[in-house]
mmCIF file of C-alpha atoms and ligand atoms in Angstrom:
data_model
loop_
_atom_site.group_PDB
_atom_site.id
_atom_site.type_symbol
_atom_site.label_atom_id
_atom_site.label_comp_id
_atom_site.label_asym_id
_atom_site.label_seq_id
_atom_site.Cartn_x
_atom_site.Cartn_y
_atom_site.Cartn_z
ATOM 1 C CA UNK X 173 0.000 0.000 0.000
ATOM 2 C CA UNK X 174 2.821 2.405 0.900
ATOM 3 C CA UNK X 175 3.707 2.774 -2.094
ATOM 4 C CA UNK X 176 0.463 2.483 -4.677
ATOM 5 C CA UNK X 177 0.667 5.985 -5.369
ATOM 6 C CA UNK X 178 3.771 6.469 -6.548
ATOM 7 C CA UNK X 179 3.821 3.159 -8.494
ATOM 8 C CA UNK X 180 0.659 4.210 -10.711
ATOM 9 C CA UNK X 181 2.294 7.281 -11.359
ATOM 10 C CA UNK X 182 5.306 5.524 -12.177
ATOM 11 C CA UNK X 183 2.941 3.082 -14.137
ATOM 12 C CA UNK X 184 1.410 5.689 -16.018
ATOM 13 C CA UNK X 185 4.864 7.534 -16.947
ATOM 14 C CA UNK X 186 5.679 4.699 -18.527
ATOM 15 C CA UNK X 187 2.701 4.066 -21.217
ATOM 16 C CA UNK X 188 2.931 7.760 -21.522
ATOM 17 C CA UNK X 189 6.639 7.643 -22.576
ATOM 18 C CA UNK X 190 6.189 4.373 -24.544
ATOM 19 C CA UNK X 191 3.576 6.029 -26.476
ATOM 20 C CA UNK X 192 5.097 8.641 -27.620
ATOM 21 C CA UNK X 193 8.687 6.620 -28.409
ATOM 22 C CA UNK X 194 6.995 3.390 -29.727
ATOM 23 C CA UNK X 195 4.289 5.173 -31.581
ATOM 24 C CA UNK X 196 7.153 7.029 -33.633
ATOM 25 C CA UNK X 197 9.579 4.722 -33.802
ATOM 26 C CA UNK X 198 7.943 1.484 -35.654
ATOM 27 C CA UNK X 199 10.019 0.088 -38.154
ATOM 28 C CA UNK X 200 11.986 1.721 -40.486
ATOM 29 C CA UNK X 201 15.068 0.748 -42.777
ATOM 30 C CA UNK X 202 18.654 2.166 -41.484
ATOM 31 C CA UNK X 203 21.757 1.739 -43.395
ATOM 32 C CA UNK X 204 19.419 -1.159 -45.530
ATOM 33 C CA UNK X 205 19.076 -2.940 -42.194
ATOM 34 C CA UNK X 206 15.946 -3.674 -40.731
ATOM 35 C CA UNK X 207 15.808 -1.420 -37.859
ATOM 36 C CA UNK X 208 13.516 -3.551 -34.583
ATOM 37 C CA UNK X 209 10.893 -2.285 -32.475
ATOM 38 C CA UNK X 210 12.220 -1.602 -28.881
ATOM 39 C CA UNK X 211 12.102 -3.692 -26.358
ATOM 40 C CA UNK X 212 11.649 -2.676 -22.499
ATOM 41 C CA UNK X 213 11.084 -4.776 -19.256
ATOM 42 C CA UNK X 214 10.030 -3.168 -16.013
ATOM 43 C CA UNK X 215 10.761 -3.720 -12.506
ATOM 44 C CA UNK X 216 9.805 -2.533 -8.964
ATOM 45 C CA UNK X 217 12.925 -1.177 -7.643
ATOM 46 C CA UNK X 218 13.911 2.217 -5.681
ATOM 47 C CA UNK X 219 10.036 2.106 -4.765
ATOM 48 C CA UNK X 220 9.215 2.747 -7.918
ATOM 49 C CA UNK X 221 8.493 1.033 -11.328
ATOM 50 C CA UNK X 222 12.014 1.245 -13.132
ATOM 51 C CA UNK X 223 11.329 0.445 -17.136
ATOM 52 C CA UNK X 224 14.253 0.125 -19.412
ATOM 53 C CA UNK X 225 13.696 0.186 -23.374
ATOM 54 C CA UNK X 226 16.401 -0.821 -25.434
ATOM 55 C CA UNK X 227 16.068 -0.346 -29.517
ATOM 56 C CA UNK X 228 18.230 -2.891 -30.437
ATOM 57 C CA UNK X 229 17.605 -6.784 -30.575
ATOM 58 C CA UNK X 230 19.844 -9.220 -28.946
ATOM 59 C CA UNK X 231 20.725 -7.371 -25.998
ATOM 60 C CA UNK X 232 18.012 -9.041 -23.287
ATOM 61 C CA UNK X 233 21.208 -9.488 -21.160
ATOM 62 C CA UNK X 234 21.345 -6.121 -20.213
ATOM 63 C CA UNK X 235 18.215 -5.753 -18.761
ATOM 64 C CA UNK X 236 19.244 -8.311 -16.224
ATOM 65 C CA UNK X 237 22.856 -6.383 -15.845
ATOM 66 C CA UNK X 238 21.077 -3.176 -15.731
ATOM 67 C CA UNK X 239 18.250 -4.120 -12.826
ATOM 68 C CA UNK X 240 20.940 -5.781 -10.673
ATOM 69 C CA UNK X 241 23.359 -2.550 -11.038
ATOM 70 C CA UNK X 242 19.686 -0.423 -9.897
ATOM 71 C CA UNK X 243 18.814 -3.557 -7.132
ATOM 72 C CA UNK X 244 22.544 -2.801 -5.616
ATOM 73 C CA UNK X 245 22.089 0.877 -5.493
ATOM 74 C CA UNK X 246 18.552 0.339 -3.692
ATOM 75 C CA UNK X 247 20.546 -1.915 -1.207
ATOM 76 C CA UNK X 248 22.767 0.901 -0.022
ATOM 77 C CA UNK X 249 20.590 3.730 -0.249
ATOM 78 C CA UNK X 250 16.871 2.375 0.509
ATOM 79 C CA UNK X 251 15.794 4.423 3.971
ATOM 80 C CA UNK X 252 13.551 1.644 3.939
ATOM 81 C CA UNK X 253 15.770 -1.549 4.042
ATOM 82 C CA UNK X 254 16.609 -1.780 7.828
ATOM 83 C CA UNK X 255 19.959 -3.518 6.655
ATOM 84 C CA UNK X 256 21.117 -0.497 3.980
ATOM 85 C CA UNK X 257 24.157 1.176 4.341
ATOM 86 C CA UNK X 258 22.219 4.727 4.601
ATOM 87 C CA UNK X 259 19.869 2.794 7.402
ATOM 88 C CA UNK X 260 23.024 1.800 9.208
ATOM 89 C CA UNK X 261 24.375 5.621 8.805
ATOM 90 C CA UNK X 262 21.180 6.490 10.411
ATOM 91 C CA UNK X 263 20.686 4.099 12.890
ATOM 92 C CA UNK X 264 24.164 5.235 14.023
ATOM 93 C CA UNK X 265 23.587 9.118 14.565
ATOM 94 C CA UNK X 266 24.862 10.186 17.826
ATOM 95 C CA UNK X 267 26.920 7.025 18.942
ATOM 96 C CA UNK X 268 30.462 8.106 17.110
ATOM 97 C CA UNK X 269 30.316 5.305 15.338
ATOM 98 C CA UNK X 270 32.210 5.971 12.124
ATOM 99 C CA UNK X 271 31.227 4.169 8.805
ATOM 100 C CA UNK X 272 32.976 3.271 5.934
ATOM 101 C CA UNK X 273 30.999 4.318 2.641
ATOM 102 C CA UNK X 274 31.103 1.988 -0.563
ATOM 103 C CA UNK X 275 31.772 3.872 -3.341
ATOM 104 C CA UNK X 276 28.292 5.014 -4.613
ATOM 105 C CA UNK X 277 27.122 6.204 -1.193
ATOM 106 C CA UNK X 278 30.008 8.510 -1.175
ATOM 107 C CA UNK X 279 29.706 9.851 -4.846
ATOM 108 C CA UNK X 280 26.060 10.452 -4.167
ATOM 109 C CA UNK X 281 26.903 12.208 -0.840
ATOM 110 C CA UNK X 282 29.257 14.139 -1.876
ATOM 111 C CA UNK X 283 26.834 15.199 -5.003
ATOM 112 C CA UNK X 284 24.400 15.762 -2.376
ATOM 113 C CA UNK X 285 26.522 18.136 -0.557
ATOM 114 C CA UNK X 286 27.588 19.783 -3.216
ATOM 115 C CA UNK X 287 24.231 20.734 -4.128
ATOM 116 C CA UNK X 288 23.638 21.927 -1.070
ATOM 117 C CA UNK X 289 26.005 24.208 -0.537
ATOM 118 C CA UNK X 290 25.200 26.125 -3.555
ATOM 119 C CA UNK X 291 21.278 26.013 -2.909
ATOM 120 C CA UNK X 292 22.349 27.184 0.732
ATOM 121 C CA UNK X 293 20.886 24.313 2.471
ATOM 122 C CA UNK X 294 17.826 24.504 0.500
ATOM 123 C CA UNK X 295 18.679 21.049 -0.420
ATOM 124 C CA UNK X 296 19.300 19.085 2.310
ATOM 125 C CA UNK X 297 20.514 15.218 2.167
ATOM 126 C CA UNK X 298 19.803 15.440 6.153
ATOM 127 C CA UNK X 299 16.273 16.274 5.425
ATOM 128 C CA UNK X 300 15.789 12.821 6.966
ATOM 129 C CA UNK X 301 13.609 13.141 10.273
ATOM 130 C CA UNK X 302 11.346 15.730 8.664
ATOM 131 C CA UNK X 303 10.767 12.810 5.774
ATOM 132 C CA UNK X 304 9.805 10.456 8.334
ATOM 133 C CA UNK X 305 7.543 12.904 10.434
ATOM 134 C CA UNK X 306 5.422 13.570 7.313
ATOM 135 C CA UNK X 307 5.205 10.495 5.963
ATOM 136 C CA UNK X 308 4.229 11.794 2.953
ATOM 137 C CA UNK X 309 3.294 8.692 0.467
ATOM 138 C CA UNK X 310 2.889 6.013 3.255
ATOM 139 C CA UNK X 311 0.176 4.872 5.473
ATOM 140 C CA UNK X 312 1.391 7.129 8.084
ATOM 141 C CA UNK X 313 0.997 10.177 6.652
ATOM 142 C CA UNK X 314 0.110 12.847 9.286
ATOM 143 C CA UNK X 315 0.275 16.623 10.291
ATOM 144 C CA UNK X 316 3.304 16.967 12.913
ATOM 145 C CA UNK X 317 2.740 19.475 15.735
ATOM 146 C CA UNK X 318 4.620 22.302 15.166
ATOM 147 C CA UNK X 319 7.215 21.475 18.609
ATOM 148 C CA UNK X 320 7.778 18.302 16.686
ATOM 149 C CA UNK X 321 8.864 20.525 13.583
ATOM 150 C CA UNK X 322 10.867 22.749 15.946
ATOM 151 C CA UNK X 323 12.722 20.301 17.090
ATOM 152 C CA UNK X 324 13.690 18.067 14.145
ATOM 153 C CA UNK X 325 14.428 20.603 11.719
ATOM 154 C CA UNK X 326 17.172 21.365 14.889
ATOM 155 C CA UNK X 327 18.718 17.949 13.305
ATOM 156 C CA UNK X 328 18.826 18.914 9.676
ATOM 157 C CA UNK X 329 21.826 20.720 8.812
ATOM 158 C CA UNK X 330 23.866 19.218 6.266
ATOM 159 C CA UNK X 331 27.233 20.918 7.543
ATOM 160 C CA UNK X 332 27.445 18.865 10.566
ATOM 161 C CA UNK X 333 27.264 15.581 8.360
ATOM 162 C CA UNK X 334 31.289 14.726 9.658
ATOM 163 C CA UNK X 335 32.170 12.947 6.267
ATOM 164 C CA UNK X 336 35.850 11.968 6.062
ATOM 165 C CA UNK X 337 36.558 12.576 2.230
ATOM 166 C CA UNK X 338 40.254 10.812 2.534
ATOM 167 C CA UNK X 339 38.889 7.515 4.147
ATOM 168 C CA UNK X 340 35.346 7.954 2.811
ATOM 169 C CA UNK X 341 33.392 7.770 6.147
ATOM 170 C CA UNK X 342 30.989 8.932 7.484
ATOM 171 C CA UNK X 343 28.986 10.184 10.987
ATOM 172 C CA UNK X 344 26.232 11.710 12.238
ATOM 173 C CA UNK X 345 27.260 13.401 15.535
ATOM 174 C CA UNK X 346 23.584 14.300 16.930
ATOM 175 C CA UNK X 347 21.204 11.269 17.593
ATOM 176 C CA UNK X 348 17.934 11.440 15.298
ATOM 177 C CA UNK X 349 19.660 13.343 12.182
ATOM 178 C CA UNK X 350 19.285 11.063 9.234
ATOM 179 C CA UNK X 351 20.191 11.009 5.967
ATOM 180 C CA UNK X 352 17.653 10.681 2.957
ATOM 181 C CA UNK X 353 18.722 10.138 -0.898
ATOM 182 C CA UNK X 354 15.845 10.141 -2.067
ATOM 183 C CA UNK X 355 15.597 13.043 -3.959
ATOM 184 C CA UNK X 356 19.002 12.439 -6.068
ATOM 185 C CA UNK X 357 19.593 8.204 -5.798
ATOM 186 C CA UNK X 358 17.210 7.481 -8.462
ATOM 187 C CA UNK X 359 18.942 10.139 -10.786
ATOM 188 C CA UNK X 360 22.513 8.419 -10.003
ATOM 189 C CA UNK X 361 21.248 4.877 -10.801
ATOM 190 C CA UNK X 362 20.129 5.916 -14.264
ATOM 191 C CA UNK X 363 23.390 7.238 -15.119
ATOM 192 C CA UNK X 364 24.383 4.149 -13.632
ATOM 193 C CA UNK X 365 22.498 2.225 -15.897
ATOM 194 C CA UNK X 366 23.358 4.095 -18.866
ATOM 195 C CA UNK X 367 26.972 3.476 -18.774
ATOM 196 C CA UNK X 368 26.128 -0.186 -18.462
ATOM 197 C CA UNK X 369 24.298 0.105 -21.746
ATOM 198 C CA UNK X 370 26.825 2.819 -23.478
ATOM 199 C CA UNK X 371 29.313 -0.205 -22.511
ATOM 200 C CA UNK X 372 27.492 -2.338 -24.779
ATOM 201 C CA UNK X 373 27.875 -0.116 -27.569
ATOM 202 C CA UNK X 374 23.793 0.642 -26.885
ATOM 203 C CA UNK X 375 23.256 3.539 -29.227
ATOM 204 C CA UNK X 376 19.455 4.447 -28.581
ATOM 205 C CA UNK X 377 17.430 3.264 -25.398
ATOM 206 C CA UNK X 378 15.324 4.706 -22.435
ATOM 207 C CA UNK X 379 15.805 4.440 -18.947
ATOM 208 C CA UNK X 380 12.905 5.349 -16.691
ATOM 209 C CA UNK X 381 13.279 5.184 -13.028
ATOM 210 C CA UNK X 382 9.793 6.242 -11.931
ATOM 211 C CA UNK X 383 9.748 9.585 -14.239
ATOM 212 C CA UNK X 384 13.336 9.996 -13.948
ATOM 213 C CA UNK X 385 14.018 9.730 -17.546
ATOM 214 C CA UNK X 386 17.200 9.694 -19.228
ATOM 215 C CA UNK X 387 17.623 9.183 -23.281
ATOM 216 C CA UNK X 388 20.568 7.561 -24.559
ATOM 217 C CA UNK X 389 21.506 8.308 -28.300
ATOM 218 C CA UNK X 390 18.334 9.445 -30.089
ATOM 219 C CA UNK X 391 15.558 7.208 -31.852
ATOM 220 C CA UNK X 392 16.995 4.701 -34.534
ATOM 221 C CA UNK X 393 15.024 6.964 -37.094
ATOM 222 C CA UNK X 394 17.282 9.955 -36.228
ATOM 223 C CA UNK X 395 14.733 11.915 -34.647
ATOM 224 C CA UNK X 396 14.822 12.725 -31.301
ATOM 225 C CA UNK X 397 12.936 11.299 -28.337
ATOM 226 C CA UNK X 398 9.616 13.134 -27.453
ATOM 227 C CA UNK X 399 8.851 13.433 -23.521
ATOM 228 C CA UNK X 400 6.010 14.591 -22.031
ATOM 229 C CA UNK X 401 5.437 17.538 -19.171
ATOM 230 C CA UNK X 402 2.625 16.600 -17.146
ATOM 231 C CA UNK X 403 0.263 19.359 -16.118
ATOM 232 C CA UNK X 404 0.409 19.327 -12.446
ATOM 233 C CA UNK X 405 -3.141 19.734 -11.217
ATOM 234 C CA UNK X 406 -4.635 17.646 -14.710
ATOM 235 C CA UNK X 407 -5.227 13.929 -14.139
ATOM 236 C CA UNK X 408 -2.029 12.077 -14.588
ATOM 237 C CA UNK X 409 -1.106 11.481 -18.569
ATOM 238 C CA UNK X 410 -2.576 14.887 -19.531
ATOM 239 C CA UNK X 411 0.513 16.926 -20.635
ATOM 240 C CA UNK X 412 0.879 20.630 -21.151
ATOM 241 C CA UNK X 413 4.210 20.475 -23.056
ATOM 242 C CA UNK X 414 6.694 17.947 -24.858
ATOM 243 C CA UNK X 415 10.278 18.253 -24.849
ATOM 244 C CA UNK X 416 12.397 16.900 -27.663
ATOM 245 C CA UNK X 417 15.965 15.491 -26.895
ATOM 246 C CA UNK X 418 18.658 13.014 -27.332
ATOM 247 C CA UNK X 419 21.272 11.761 -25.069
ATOM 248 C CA UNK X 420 19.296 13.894 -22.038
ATOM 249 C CA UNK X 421 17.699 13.551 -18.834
ATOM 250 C CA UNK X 422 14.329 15.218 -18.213
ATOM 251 C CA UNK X 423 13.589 14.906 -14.373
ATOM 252 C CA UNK X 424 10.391 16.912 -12.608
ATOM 253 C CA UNK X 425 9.769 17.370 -9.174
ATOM 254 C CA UNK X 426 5.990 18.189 -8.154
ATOM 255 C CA UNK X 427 3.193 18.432 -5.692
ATOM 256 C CA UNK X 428 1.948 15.920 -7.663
ATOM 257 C CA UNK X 429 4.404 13.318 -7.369
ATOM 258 C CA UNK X 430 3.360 11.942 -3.716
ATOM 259 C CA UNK X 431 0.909 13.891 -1.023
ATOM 260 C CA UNK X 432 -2.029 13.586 1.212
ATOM 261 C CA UNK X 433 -5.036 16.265 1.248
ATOM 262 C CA UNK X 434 -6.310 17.192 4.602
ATOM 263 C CA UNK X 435 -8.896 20.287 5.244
ATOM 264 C CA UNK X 436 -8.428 20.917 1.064
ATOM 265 C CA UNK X 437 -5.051 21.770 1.724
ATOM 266 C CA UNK X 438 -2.345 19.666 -0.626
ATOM 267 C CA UNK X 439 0.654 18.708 1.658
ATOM 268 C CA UNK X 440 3.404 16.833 -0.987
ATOM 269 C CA UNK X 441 6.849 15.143 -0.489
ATOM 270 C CA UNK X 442 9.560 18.265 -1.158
ATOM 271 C CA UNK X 443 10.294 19.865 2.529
ATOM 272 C CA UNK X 444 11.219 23.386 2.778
ATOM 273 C CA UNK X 445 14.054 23.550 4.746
ATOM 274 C CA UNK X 446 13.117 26.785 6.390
ATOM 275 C CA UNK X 447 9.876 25.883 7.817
ATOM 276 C CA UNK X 448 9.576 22.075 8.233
ATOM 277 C CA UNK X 449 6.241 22.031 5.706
ATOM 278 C CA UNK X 450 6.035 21.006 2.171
ATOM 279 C CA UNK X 451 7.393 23.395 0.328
ATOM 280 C CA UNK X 452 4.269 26.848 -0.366
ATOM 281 C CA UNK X 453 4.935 28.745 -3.335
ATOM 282 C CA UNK X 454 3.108 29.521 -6.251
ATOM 283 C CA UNK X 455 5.418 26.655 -7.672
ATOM 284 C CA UNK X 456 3.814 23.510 -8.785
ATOM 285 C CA UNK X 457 6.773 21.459 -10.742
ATOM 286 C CA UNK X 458 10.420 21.958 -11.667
ATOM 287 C CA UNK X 459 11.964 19.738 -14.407
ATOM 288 C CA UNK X 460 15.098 19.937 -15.101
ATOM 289 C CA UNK X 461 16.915 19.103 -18.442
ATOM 290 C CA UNK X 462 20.423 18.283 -18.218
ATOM 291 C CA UNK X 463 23.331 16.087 -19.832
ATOM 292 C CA UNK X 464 23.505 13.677 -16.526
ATOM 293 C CA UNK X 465 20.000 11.914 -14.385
ATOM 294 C CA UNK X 466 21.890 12.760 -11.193
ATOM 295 C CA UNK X 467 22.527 16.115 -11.519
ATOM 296 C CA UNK X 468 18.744 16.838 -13.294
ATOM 297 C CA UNK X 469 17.405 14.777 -10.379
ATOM 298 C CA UNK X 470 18.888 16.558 -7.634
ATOM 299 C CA UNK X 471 18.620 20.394 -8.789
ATOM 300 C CA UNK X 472 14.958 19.875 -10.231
ATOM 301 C CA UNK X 473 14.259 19.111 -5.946
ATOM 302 C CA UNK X 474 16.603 21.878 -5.513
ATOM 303 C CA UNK X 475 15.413 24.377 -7.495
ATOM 304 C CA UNK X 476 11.163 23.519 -6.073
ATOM 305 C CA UNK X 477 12.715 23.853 -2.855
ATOM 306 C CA UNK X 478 14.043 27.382 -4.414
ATOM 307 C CA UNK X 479 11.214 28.744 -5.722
ATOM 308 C CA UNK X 480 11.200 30.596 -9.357
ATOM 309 C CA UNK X 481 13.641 33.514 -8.949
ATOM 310 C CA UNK X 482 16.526 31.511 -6.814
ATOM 311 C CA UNK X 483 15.852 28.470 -8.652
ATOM 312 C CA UNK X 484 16.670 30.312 -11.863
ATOM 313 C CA UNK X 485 19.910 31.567 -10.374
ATOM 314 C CA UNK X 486 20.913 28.273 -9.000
ATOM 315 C CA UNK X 487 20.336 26.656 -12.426
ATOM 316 C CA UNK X 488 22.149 29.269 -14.271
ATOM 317 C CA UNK X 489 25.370 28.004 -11.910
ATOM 318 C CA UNK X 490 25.157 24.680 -13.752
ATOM 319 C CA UNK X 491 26.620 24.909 -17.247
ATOM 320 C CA UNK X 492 24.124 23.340 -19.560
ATOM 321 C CA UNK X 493 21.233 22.895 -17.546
ATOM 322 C CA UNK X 494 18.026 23.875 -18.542
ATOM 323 C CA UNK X 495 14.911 24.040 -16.770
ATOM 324 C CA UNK X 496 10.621 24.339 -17.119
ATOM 325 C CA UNK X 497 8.845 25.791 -14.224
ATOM 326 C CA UNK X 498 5.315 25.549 -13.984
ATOM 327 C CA UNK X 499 3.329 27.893 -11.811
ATOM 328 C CA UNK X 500 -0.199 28.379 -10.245
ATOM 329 C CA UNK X 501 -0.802 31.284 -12.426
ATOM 330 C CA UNK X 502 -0.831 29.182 -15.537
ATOM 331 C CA UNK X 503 2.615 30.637 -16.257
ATOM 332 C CA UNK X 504 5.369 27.933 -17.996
ATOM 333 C CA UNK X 505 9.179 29.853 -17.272
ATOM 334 C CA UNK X 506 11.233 28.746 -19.798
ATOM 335 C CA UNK X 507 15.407 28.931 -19.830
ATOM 336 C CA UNK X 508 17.083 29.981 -22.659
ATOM 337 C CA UNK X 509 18.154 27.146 -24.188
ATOM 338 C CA UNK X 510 14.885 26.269 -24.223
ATOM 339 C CA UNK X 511 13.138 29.045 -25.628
ATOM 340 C CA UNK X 512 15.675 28.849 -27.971
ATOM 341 C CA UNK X 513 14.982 26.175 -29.438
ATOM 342 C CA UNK X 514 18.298 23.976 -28.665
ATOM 343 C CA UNK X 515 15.688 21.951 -26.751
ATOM 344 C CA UNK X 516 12.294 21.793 -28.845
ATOM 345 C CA UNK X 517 9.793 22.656 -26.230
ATOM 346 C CA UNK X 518 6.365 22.289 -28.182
ATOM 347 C CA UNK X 519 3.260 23.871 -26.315
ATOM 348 C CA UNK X 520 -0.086 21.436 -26.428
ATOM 349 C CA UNK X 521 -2.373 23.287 -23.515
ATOM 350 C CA UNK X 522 -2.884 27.126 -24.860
ATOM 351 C CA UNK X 523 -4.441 28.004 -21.458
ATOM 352 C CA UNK X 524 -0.542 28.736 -20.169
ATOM 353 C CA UNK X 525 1.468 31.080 -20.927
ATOM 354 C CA UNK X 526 5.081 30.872 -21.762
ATOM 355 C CA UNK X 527 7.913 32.923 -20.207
ATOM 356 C CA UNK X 528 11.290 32.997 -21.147
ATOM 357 C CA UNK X 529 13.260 33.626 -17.879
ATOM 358 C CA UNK X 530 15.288 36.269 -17.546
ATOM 359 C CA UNK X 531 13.129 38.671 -19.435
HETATM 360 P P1 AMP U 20 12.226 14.377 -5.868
HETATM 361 O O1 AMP U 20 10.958 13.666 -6.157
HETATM 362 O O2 AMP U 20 13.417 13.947 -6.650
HETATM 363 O O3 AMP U 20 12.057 15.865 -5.885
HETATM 364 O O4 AMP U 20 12.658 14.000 -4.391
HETATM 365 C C1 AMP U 20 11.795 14.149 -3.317
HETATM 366 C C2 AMP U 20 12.354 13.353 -2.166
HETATM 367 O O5 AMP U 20 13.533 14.010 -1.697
HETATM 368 C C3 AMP U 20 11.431 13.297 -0.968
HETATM 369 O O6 AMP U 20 10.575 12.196 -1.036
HETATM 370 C C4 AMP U 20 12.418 13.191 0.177
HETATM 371 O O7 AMP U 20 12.868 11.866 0.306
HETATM 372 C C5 AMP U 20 13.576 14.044 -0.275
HETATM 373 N N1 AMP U 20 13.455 15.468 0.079
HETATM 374 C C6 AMP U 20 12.344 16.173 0.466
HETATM 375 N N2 AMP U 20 12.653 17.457 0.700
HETATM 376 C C7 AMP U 20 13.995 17.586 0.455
HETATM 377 C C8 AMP U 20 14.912 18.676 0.554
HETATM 378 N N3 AMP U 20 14.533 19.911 0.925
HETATM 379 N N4 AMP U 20 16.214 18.444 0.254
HETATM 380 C C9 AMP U 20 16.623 17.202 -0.135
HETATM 381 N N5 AMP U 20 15.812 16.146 -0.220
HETATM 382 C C10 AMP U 20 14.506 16.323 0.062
HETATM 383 MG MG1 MG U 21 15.054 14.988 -7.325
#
């Protein structure tokens, strides 16, 4: 149950991106070979569906390759496996215990850190106990009090994670802080899972990690994949926009994505790190567009947490990045790569208007 909603999002992401690649794609003649329809397989991992799509034949064997590199990844990030190396980290807070970090805890963390920094704790990998006090997408969803707030969001403060970068280890010095991935592991593992198909010479697949989607190559017609922006307050699968782009990652963050409505009032999964509530702004998604999954995954949290105008700055730090925010007022803010038209942004709901940012 804990997860159902997140899964038929997930679900639905999926026939919304197959759609759009498969109906395109068919079959068409390349080089006078017979180019194949894709093939994807799906599993449940990172709490979410994951769905790979490969358009080449013969290469079943990466799925299996490509799962077990997401399943090991889950294992030492997953706050919800009592056994996972962030679990341990956790479990650990306050009892100078000092843990040794495998190698992709540490990247991620020190991602994670970096990101913070620059968003000036805005993004917070410690955001932990606040995660866990919400429940947000679980049974246990609730309201905290607001001495409950007070005092965990005493415990999230990403500069006093004690991380050791010359023997990779870690410690929480205060008992409660926690760390939480979430908003940035799923991003890593596609990248992850794109070098094991780049390996294979894989010149054209999809990797979806639960609407973390990440292109490799472009479509074996030459044109370039087509992925849809849903419209946050339409029913799931009703887009306002469609990016075009190859060799990408197009990651959103959203009130949409996982929350609970109590007294008509939407509370959702991203935590502002100021108050200790779902993020309140006029802000309803962020998605970023960038070259790597991790980096789109972890500023498109960033920059909700943000809001519009220090959102915009932050992503104008990153070289590259690109990004569509979508507001209450029915207004789509568009970078400038975008609006120039190095990333095809094509408009399907006229009701919004479109901004380019910075003017
Ligand atoms: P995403 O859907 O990628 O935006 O990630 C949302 C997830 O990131 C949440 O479910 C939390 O696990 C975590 N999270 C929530 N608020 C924050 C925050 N302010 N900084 C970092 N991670 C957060
Ligand atoms: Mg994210």
């Amino acid at each position: 149950m804990k997860k159902t909603k997140s899964i038929k999002f997930s679900l639905f992401l999926i026939i919304i991106v197959t759609l759009f690649t498969a109906s395109c794609t068919g079959r068409a003649t390349q080089k006078d070979q017979l180019v194949l329809d894709p093939i994807s397989e799906s599993k449940l991992l990172l709490g979410t569906v994951c769905r790979i799509t490969i358009y080449e034949d013969d290469h079943t064997h990466l799925f299996a390759k490509s799962f077990s590199r997401i399943e090991q990844i889950e294992d030492l990030m997953s706050r919800t496996k009592p056994m996972s190396e962030i679990s341990l980290i956790n479990e650990s807070s306050g009892s100078g215990e000092i843990i040794t970090l495998s190698d992709d805890t540490y990247l991620v963390l020190i991602e994670a850190l970096d990101v913070a920094r620059r968003s000036t704790g805005l993004f917070d990998p410690t955001i932990g106990p606040l995660v866990d006090a919400w429940g947000i997408g679980t049974d246990g969803h609730r309201i905290p009090e607001q001495d409950e707030i007070d005092r965990l969001l005493a415990l999230v403060d990403y500069s006093r994670i004690d991380l050791q970068e010359d023997h990779k280890t870690v410690n929480l010095p205060v008992k409660g802080m926690a760390l939480d991935l979430g908003a940035i592991a799923k991003g890593y593992a596609a990248d992850e899972v794109r070098s094991i198909l780049t390996e294979a010479k894989i010149e054209s697949a999809i990797i979806n990690l639960g609407g973390n989607i990440l292109t490799v190559g472009k479509k074996p017609d030459g044109s370039s994949f087509r992925i849809g922006i849903q419209d946050p307050l339409s029913d799931r699968g009703e887009y306002l926009g469609i990016v075009s782009i190859q060799d990408k990652a197009v990651v959103t963050s959203g009130v949409y994505e996982r929350f609970f409505i109590q007294d008509n009032k939407r509370y959702h999964h991203i935590i502002d790190t100021r108050t200790g509530y779902p993020v309140e702004s006029s802000l309803l998604s962020v998605s970023i567009i960038a070259d790597d999954s991790f980096i789109a995954d972890a500023l498109s949290t960033a920059a909700f947490v943000a809001g519009v105008e220090k959102g915009l700055q932050l992503i104008d730090s990153y070289p590259g990045v690109e990004a569509i925010f979508i507001t209450e007022e029915n207004e789509i803010i568009l970078t400038s790569g975008i609006s120039d038209d190095t990333i095809p942004f094509e408009l399907l709901d006229e009701s919004y208007t479109i901004i380019t940012a910075g003017n």
